[in-house]
Coordinates of C-alpha atoms and ligand atoms in Angstrom, one line a residue:
M1 CA 99.4 97.5 147.7
P2 CA 97.3 100.6 147.6
R3 CA 99.1 103.6 146.1
A4 CA 98.4 107.2 145.4
H5 CA 97.3 107.6 141.8
V6 CA 97.5 110.8 139.8
L7 CA 95.4 111.1 136.7
P8 CA 97.0 113.2 133.9
H9 CA 96.5 116.9 134.7
V10 CA 94.2 118.5 132.2
T11 CA 94.2 122.3 131.9
V12 CA 90.7 123.5 132.1
A13 CA 89.1 125.6 129.3
H14 CA 87.8 128.2 131.7
P15 CA 89.5 128.9 135.0
V16 CA 87.4 128.1 138.0
P17 CA 86.6 131.4 139.8
F18 CA 87.4 130.1 143.2
N19 CA 90.7 130.6 145.0
H20 CA 91.7 127.1 144.5
Q21 CA 94.9 125.9 146.1
K22 CA 96.3 122.5 145.6
Y23 CA 95.6 120.3 148.5
G24 CA 97.2 117.2 147.1
I25 CA 95.9 114.4 145.0
I26 CA 93.0 112.2 145.9
E27 CA 94.3 108.9 147.3
V28 CA 93.0 106.0 145.4
S29 CA 94.4 102.6 144.6
M30 CA 93.1 102.5 141.0
P31 CA 91.8 105.1 138.5
S32 CA 88.0 104.8 138.5
H33 CA 86.3 103.7 135.3
L34 CA 82.7 103.5 134.0
V35 CA 80.9 100.2 134.1
C36 CA 77.7 99.2 132.4
F37 CA 75.0 98.7 135.0
N38 CA 73.4 95.8 133.1
P39 CA 74.5 92.7 134.9
S40 CA 74.7 90.6 131.7
C41 CA 77.0 93.2 130.1
R42 CA 79.3 94.9 132.7
A43 CA 81.4 96.4 129.9
T44 CA 83.9 98.9 131.2
Y45 CA 85.0 102.3 129.7
P46 CA 87.6 104.9 130.5
I47 CA 86.3 107.5 133.0
T48 CA 86.9 110.3 130.4
E49 CA 84.7 108.8 127.7
V50 CA 81.7 111.1 127.0
I51 CA 78.9 108.5 127.1
Y52 CA 75.8 108.3 129.2
T53 CA 74.6 104.8 128.3
C54 CA 76.6 101.7 127.4
P55 CA 77.5 101.8 123.6
K56 CA 77.4 97.9 123.6
C57 CA 74.0 97.2 125.1
G58 CA 72.4 100.6 125.8
G59 CA 72.4 100.0 129.6
L60 CA 72.8 102.7 132.2
L61 CA 76.4 103.5 133.3
E62 CA 77.9 103.8 136.8
A63 CA 81.3 104.8 138.2
A64 CA 83.2 101.8 139.5
A65 CA 83.1 101.4 143.3
P66 CA 85.9 103.2 145.1
E67 CA 89.0 101.2 146.1
L68 CA 90.4 102.8 149.2
A69 CA 93.9 103.3 150.4
Q70 CA 92.8 103.9 154.0
T71 CA 90.7 101.8 156.5
P72 CA 87.2 103.0 157.4
A73 CA 88.4 104.1 160.8
Q74 CA 91.1 106.2 159.3
L75 CA 88.7 107.8 156.7
K76 CA 86.0 108.5 159.3
K77 CA 88.6 110.4 161.3
I78 CA 90.0 112.3 158.2
W79 CA 86.4 113.2 157.1
R80 CA 85.6 114.5 160.6
E81 CA 88.8 116.6 160.8
R82 CA 88.2 118.1 157.4
R83 CA 85.1 119.9 158.8
M84 CA 87.5 122.2 160.6
N85 CA 89.5 123.1 157.6
N86 CA 89.1 126.3 155.5
A87 CA 90.0 124.6 152.2
P88 CA 87.0 124.8 149.8
I89 CA 87.1 121.1 149.1
D90 CA 87.1 120.3 152.8
Q91 CA 84.2 122.7 153.5
S92 CA 82.2 121.1 150.7
G93 CA 79.9 118.4 152.2
V94 CA 80.5 116.5 149.0
W95 CA 84.2 116.7 148.3
R96 CA 85.0 116.2 152.0
Y97 CA 84.2 112.6 151.2
R98 CA 86.3 112.6 148.0
E99 CA 87.8 109.2 148.6
F100 CA 84.4 107.7 148.1
I101 CA 83.8 109.6 144.8
N102 CA 87.1 108.9 143.2
F103 CA 86.4 109.5 139.6
L104 CA 88.1 112.9 139.3
G105 CA 91.6 112.1 140.4
D106 CA 92.8 115.7 140.5
E107 CA 90.9 118.3 142.4
S108 CA 91.9 121.2 140.2
H109 CA 88.7 120.7 138.2
I110 CA 86.4 120.9 141.2
V111 CA 83.6 123.5 141.0
T112 CA 82.2 124.0 144.5
L113 CA 79.6 126.3 146.0
R114 CA 80.1 124.6 149.5
E115 CA 77.2 122.2 148.8
G116 CA 76.1 119.6 151.3
N117 CA 76.5 120.3 155.0
T118 CA 72.8 120.1 155.4
P119 CA 71.3 119.5 158.8
L120 CA 69.4 116.7 160.5
L121 CA 66.4 118.3 162.1
S122 CA 64.1 116.6 164.6
G123 CA 60.4 117.2 163.9
P124 CA 58.3 116.1 166.9
K125 CA 55.0 117.5 165.6
A126 CA 55.5 116.0 162.2
A127 CA 56.4 112.6 163.8
K128 CA 53.1 112.7 165.7
Y129 CA 51.2 113.5 162.5
A130 CA 52.7 110.5 160.8
G131 CA 52.2 108.2 163.8
L132 CA 55.9 107.9 164.7
N133 CA 57.5 108.4 168.1
H134 CA 60.3 110.3 166.4
V135 CA 61.3 111.5 163.0
V136 CA 64.5 113.3 161.7
F137 CA 64.5 115.3 158.5
K138 CA 67.7 115.5 156.4
H139 CA 67.0 118.9 154.9
Q140 CA 68.6 119.1 151.5
G141 CA 66.9 122.5 151.0
F142 CA 69.8 124.0 152.9
N143 CA 72.0 123.6 149.8
P144 CA 73.3 126.6 147.8
T145 CA 70.5 126.5 145.3
G146 CA 68.0 125.0 147.7
S147 CA 67.9 121.3 146.7
F148 CA 69.8 118.0 146.8
K149 CA 70.7 118.5 143.1
D150 CA 73.7 120.6 144.2
N151 CA 75.3 117.4 145.7
G152 CA 75.3 115.8 142.3
M153 CA 75.8 118.9 140.2
T154 CA 79.2 119.8 141.8
C155 CA 80.4 116.4 140.5
G156 CA 78.8 116.7 137.1
A157 CA 80.1 120.2 136.6
S158 CA 83.6 119.2 137.8
Q159 CA 83.6 116.3 135.3
A160 CA 82.5 118.8 132.5
M161 CA 85.5 120.9 133.4
R162 CA 87.8 117.9 133.3
L163 CA 86.5 116.9 129.9
K164 CA 86.9 120.5 128.7
M165 CA 83.3 120.7 127.7
R166 CA 82.1 124.3 127.1
R167 CA 78.4 123.9 127.1
V168 CA 76.2 121.8 129.5
A169 CA 72.5 121.0 129.2
C170 CA 69.7 119.4 131.1
V171 CA 66.0 119.0 131.0
S172 CA 64.4 119.6 134.3
T173 CA 61.3 119.9 136.4
G174 CA 63.1 122.9 137.9
N175 CA 65.7 122.0 140.5
T176 CA 68.3 120.4 138.3
S177 CA 68.2 123.4 136.0
A178 CA 68.5 125.9 138.9
S179 CA 71.5 123.9 140.2
M180 CA 73.1 123.3 136.8
A181 CA 72.8 127.0 135.9
A182 CA 74.5 128.0 139.1
Y183 CA 77.4 125.5 138.9
A184 CA 78.0 126.0 135.2
S185 CA 78.0 129.8 135.5
A186 CA 80.3 129.6 138.5
A187 CA 82.7 127.5 136.4
G188 CA 82.5 129.7 133.4
L189 CA 80.6 127.1 131.4
D190 CA 77.5 127.9 129.3
P191 CA 74.3 126.4 130.8
I192 CA 71.5 125.5 128.5
I193 CA 68.2 124.3 130.1
F194 CA 65.0 122.8 128.7
I195 CA 61.9 122.9 130.8
P196 CA 58.3 121.7 130.3
N197 CA 56.4 124.9 129.4
G198 CA 54.3 126.2 132.3
N199 CA 55.1 123.2 134.5
I200 CA 57.8 124.4 136.8
S201 CA 57.5 126.7 139.7
Y202 CA 58.5 130.3 139.3
G203 CA 61.0 130.1 142.1
K204 CA 63.0 127.5 140.1
L205 CA 62.6 129.2 136.8
A206 CA 63.7 132.5 138.3
Q207 CA 66.9 130.8 139.6
A208 CA 67.8 129.5 136.2
L209 CA 67.3 133.0 134.6
E210 CA 69.2 134.7 137.3
F211 CA 72.1 132.3 137.0
G212 CA 72.3 133.1 133.3
A213 CA 71.1 129.9 131.7
K214 CA 69.9 129.9 128.1
T215 CA 66.4 128.7 128.8
F216 CA 64.1 126.9 126.4
Q217 CA 60.5 126.3 127.5
V218 CA 59.3 123.3 125.4
D219 CA 55.7 122.3 124.8
A220 CA 56.2 118.8 125.9
N221 CA 56.6 116.9 129.2
F222 CA 59.8 116.0 131.0
D223 CA 60.1 112.6 129.5
Q224 CA 59.6 113.8 125.9
I225 CA 62.1 116.6 126.4
L226 CA 64.7 114.3 127.9
A227 CA 64.7 112.3 124.6
L228 CA 65.0 115.5 122.6
V229 CA 67.9 116.8 124.7
R230 CA 69.8 113.5 124.5
T231 CA 69.7 113.7 120.7
L232 CA 70.7 117.3 120.7
A233 CA 73.6 116.8 123.2
G234 CA 75.0 114.0 121.1
K235 CA 74.8 116.0 117.9
L236 CA 76.1 119.3 119.2
G237 CA 78.8 118.1 121.6
I238 CA 77.0 119.5 124.6
Y239 CA 77.6 117.8 128.0
L240 CA 74.4 116.3 129.4
L241 CA 73.9 116.8 133.1
N242 CA 70.7 115.0 133.8
S243 CA 70.9 112.2 136.5
I244 CA 71.6 109.7 133.7
N245 CA 75.0 111.3 134.0
P246 CA 76.8 108.8 136.3
F247 CA 78.9 111.5 138.0
R248 CA 75.7 113.3 139.3
I249 CA 74.9 110.0 141.1
E250 CA 78.4 109.9 142.6
G251 CA 77.8 113.3 144.2
Q252 CA 74.4 112.4 145.5
K253 CA 75.9 109.4 147.2
T254 CA 77.5 111.8 149.7
I255 CA 74.0 112.6 151.1
M256 CA 74.0 109.1 152.6
L257 CA 77.6 109.4 153.8
E258 CA 76.9 112.7 155.4
I259 CA 73.8 111.3 157.2
M260 CA 75.9 108.4 158.6
D261 CA 78.8 110.8 159.6
Q262 CA 76.3 113.1 161.4
R263 CA 74.9 110.1 163.3
D264 CA 78.4 108.8 164.2
W265 CA 77.8 106.0 161.8
K266 CA 74.7 104.7 163.6
V267 CA 72.5 103.2 160.8
P268 CA 68.8 104.2 160.9
D269 CA 66.1 101.7 160.3
W270 CA 64.6 103.6 157.4
V271 CA 65.5 106.3 154.9
V272 CA 62.5 107.7 153.1
L273 CA 62.7 109.9 150.0
P274 CA 60.5 111.1 147.1
G275 CA 60.9 109.5 143.7
G276 CA 60.7 111.1 140.3
N277 CA 63.4 110.2 137.8
L278 CA 64.8 107.8 140.5
G279 CA 68.3 109.2 140.4
N280 CA 68.4 109.9 144.1
V281 CA 67.3 106.5 145.3
S282 CA 69.9 105.0 142.9
A283 CA 72.6 107.2 144.5
F284 CA 71.5 106.3 148.1
G285 CA 71.5 102.6 147.4
K286 CA 74.9 102.7 145.7
A287 CA 76.4 104.6 148.6
L288 CA 74.9 102.1 151.1
R289 CA 76.1 99.1 149.1
E290 CA 79.6 100.5 148.9
M291 CA 79.7 101.6 152.5
K292 CA 78.7 98.1 153.6
A293 CA 81.1 96.3 151.3
L294 CA 84.0 98.5 152.4
G295 CA 83.2 98.1 156.1
F296 CA 81.9 101.6 157.0
I297 CA 78.5 100.3 158.2
D298 CA 77.5 96.8 159.4
K299 CA 73.9 96.8 158.1
M300 CA 71.8 98.8 155.7
P301 CA 68.7 100.9 156.4
R302 CA 65.6 100.1 154.4
L303 CA 64.9 102.6 151.6
A304 CA 61.3 103.8 151.0
V305 CA 60.5 105.7 147.9
V306 CA 57.3 107.8 147.7
Q307 CA 55.8 108.8 144.3
A308 CA 52.8 111.1 143.6
E309 CA 49.7 109.1 142.8
H310 CA 49.4 110.0 139.1
S311 CA 53.2 110.0 138.4
A312 CA 53.9 106.7 140.0
P313 CA 55.2 104.2 137.4
F314 CA 57.8 102.7 139.8
Y315 CA 55.2 102.3 142.5
H316 CA 53.0 100.3 140.2
Y317 CA 55.9 98.3 138.8
M318 CA 57.1 97.3 142.3
K319 CA 53.5 96.5 143.4
H320 CA 53.4 93.9 140.7
G321 CA 56.6 92.3 141.9
G322 CA 59.3 94.3 140.1
S323 CA 59.5 92.0 137.1
G324 CA 58.5 92.1 133.5
E325 CA 58.0 95.1 131.4
F326 CA 58.3 98.5 133.0
A327 CA 55.2 100.5 132.1
S328 CA 55.7 104.3 132.0
V329 CA 52.9 106.7 132.7
T330 CA 52.3 108.7 129.4
K331 CA 50.6 111.7 131.0
P332 CA 52.0 112.1 134.5
E333 CA 50.2 114.6 136.7
T334 CA 50.8 116.2 140.1
L335 CA 51.1 119.6 141.7
A336 CA 54.4 118.4 143.1
T337 CA 55.9 119.4 139.8
A338 CA 59.4 118.3 140.8
I339 CA 58.3 114.6 140.6
K340 CA 56.0 114.9 137.6
I341 CA 57.8 112.2 135.7
G342 CA 56.2 109.2 133.9
D343 CA 59.2 107.5 132.4
P344 CA 62.1 107.5 135.0
V345 CA 65.4 106.7 133.3
S346 CA 67.0 105.2 136.4
W347 CA 64.3 102.6 137.2
P348 CA 66.7 99.6 136.7
K349 CA 69.1 101.1 139.3
A350 CA 66.2 101.9 141.6
L351 CA 64.9 98.3 141.4
L352 CA 68.3 97.0 142.5
E353 CA 68.5 99.4 145.4
I354 CA 65.0 98.8 146.7
T355 CA 65.5 95.0 146.4
T356 CA 69.0 95.1 148.1
T357 CA 67.8 97.2 151.0
N358 CA 64.5 95.3 151.4
G359 CA 62.9 98.6 150.6
V360 CA 59.4 99.6 149.7
V361 CA 57.7 102.0 147.3
E362 CA 54.6 104.0 148.3
M363 CA 52.5 106.6 146.6
A364 CA 50.7 109.6 148.0
T365 CA 47.6 111.6 146.8
E366 CA 47.7 115.3 146.1
Q367 CA 45.7 115.9 149.3
E368 CA 48.1 113.7 151.3
I369 CA 51.1 115.6 150.0
A370 CA 49.6 119.0 150.6
D371 CA 48.6 118.2 154.2
A372 CA 52.0 116.6 155.0
K373 CA 53.7 119.7 153.6
A374 CA 51.6 121.9 155.9
Q375 CA 52.6 119.7 158.8
I376 CA 56.3 120.0 157.9
G377 CA 55.7 123.8 157.9
L378 CA 54.0 123.7 161.3
A379 CA 57.1 121.9 162.6
G380 CA 59.0 125.1 161.7
I381 CA 60.9 123.3 159.0
G382 CA 59.1 123.7 155.7
C383 CA 59.9 122.1 152.3
E384 CA 58.7 122.1 148.7
P385 CA 55.7 119.9 147.6
A386 CA 57.7 117.0 146.3
S387 CA 59.7 116.7 149.5
A388 CA 56.5 116.4 151.5
A389 CA 55.7 113.2 149.7
T390 CA 58.1 111.6 152.3
L391 CA 56.0 112.4 155.3
A392 CA 52.8 111.6 153.5
G393 CA 54.3 108.2 152.6
I394 CA 55.6 107.6 156.1
K395 CA 52.1 108.2 157.5
K396 CA 50.7 105.6 155.2
L397 CA 53.5 103.1 155.8
V398 CA 53.1 103.4 159.6
A399 CA 49.3 103.0 159.3
A400 CA 49.9 99.9 157.2
G401 CA 52.3 98.5 159.8
V402 CA 55.2 98.5 157.4
I403 CA 57.2 101.1 159.4
D404 CA 57.0 100.5 163.2
K405 CA 56.1 103.5 165.2
T406 CA 59.3 103.2 167.3
A407 CA 61.5 103.0 164.2
D408 CA 64.5 105.2 163.7
V409 CA 63.4 107.1 160.5
I410 CA 65.3 109.6 158.4
A411 CA 63.0 111.5 156.0
V412 CA 64.9 113.3 153.2
L413 CA 63.4 116.7 152.4
T414 CA 64.7 117.4 148.9
G415 CA 63.9 121.0 148.3
N416 CA 63.5 124.4 150.1
V417 CA 60.2 125.8 151.2
L418 CA 60.6 128.9 149.0
K419 CA 60.9 126.9 145.8
D420 CA 57.2 127.0 145.2
P421 CA 55.5 129.9 147.1
D422 CA 52.5 129.9 144.8
Y423 CA 51.5 126.4 145.9
I424 CA 51.8 127.5 149.6
Y425 CA 49.7 130.6 149.2
K426 CA 47.0 128.7 147.3
Y427 CA 46.9 125.9 149.8
H428 CA 46.4 128.2 152.8
T429 CA 43.8 130.2 151.0
G430 CA 41.8 127.3 149.6
K431 CA 42.7 128.0 146.0
L432 CA 44.9 125.0 145.3
E433 CA 43.4 123.2 142.3
A434 CA 44.4 119.6 141.7
P435 CA 45.2 118.4 138.1
D436 CA 41.7 116.8 137.9
G437 CA 40.1 120.2 138.6
S438 CA 39.0 119.5 142.2
F439 CA 40.2 121.8 145.0
I440 CA 42.7 120.6 147.6
R441 CA 41.2 121.0 151.1
S442 CA 43.2 123.5 153.1
T443 CA 43.1 121.2 156.2
Y444 CA 45.8 123.1 158.0
G445 CA 45.1 126.4 156.2
N446 CA 46.4 129.6 157.6
Q447 CA 44.7 132.5 155.9
P448 CA 46.1 136.0 156.1
I449 CA 43.6 138.3 157.8
E450 CA 42.8 141.6 156.1
V451 CA 42.4 144.4 158.7
P452 CA 42.1 148.2 158.7
N453 CA 44.8 150.3 160.2
D454 CA 43.0 150.4 163.5
P455 CA 44.7 149.1 166.7
D456 CA 41.4 148.4 168.5
K457 CA 40.1 146.3 165.7
I458 CA 43.4 144.4 165.4
A459 CA 43.5 143.9 169.2
A460 CA 40.1 142.4 169.1
L461 CA 41.3 139.8 166.8
L462 CA 44.3 138.8 168.9
Ligands
F0G1 N1 62.4 116.2 145.0 C1 62.7 117.3 144.4 C2 62.6 118.6 145.1 C3 63.2 117.2 143.0 O1 63.5 118.3 142.4 C4 63.3 115.9 142.4 C5 63.7 115.8 141.0 C6 62.9 114.8 143.2 C7 62.5 114.9 144.5 C8 63.0 113.4 142.6 O2 64.3 113.0 142.6 O3 64.4 112.4 140.2 O4 66.2 111.7 141.7 O5 63.9 110.7 141.8 N2 63.8 116.7 140.2 C9 64.4 116.6 138.9 C10 64.7 118.0 138.3 C11 63.8 115.7 138.0 O6 64.7 118.1 137.1 O7 64.9 118.9 139.1 P1 64.8 111.8 141.5

C-alpha cells in the first residue's frame, strides 16, 4: 500500500535565500536509494551516501526508479495544475515533476531559480534545411543560466544542501560551471570550478566569474581535469557536481517529462541531442524507461545522439557494434567547445539508452555544425555551436534514410545563442578557423556593412 514517506529533516548549513514555504512532503512509497548501474553488481546504497561510483565494483551509480503513490492520470493532472501555482517548487519546471525525482524526500533543501519551463519552438526553415517536413526545437537555452545544465544543477545543489556540504566543485566546458556557480551562490554554498585553459567561451567564463565561483584555469583537457577534480573532491570533502553525480541526471530527466507534458503525452518519433560527456542522453533514456514502465507513455521515441567529428568516441564505438573496449579520443578537437570531450564518463549508460530506444549515433563536421547553427539562427531561434550539432546530425540522418522526412522530430537545443558570440561573429565574417587551421566557409554569412554617416549612401545600399 503506497504511503507518504518523510525522510528525517536535516537543518541546512546555509539558509536557502528564497522565500520557501512548506508545501508538504513529497509523496513516495519508499525512500529512494542509490543503485550501481553495472548489471552484474546492482549493489544498493543509502541515498545520503557521498559516493559517485560504486565502492564495490567502480560502476556508475543511479537513483532508484520512482515508486509512485498516484496513477499516471492523477499525476499528469497534478503536474498540469501546478503550472498555475505561485509556489517556487511548482513554478520550477523540474520540481513540478518531483514525484518522478523522489530522492530528496523533503523540499526544504530545494534550491531553485525557476529552471525548466523551456519552450517547444517550430522551425519551418530549419526543417527544410534538414530535409524534414517539420521540426520542433526544445530550447534549453531559455533556462536561467542559458543551458540544460540548470535542470540537473537544481537537483545536485539541493542534494548538496541536504548533505550539508559547504563546497561544491565541477570541471566544465563552460555550461556546467556557469550553472553550478549560480545555484551554489544562490544557496550560499562555495562554488569551485575547473576549466580547460583557453578552451571555453567567454560568455560561459564570464557567468562563472559573475556568479562568484573560485575559478581555476588548468592547462589540461576536460577529461584530464575530471580525473584531477575527482581526486581533489574525495580528499578535501568537496561535493562533486559533474554529471557523474546521479542527482544531476535525475534533474535532467525532467526535460523529457516536460516535452511529453507539453505535447499532451504524444510521443514523438525521434528526440535528437548533442553528445559530449553523455549525461544528457543517459538522463533522457532513464526518464523514458521509467515513464514507459510506470504507464505514462505507451512507446518510446528513438534517441539520436550527435557528436562533433573529432570528439566522437561514442559514435565510433557504436559504429563498431557497441561492444568490446570503449576507446577514448586522447586529443579531442572541435570549435563546439561544449562537446569537446574524448572520454565521456557516462558511456555505459548512454549505450543502454541508445540500445533500449533503438537509437542511433551520428557525427557532424565543423562545417556542418557551423552551417546548421546559422540556419537555426535564420529560423529566428539561435543556439550555441554544440546545440547545432542536432540539426547537422538530423540533416545527415534524413539524407541517409534513417529519419523519414515525415517523422515527428524533437531537436534539443542545449544552450543559448549568446553563450559564444565570438564564434558567431567569426562565422559571419569569414574568420572562423577550424582546429586543423582551415577556415570554415561562411555559407550563410551575414557581414556587418561599414557605412559613412550619410543617408544617401545608406539608402543606396537598402
Ligand atoms: N550541449 C551543451 C551546450 C553542453 O554544454 C554540453 C555539455 C553538451 C551539449 C553535451 O551534454 O555532456 O550531457 O553529453 N557540457 C558540459 C559542461 C560537459 O561542462 O558544460 P552531455
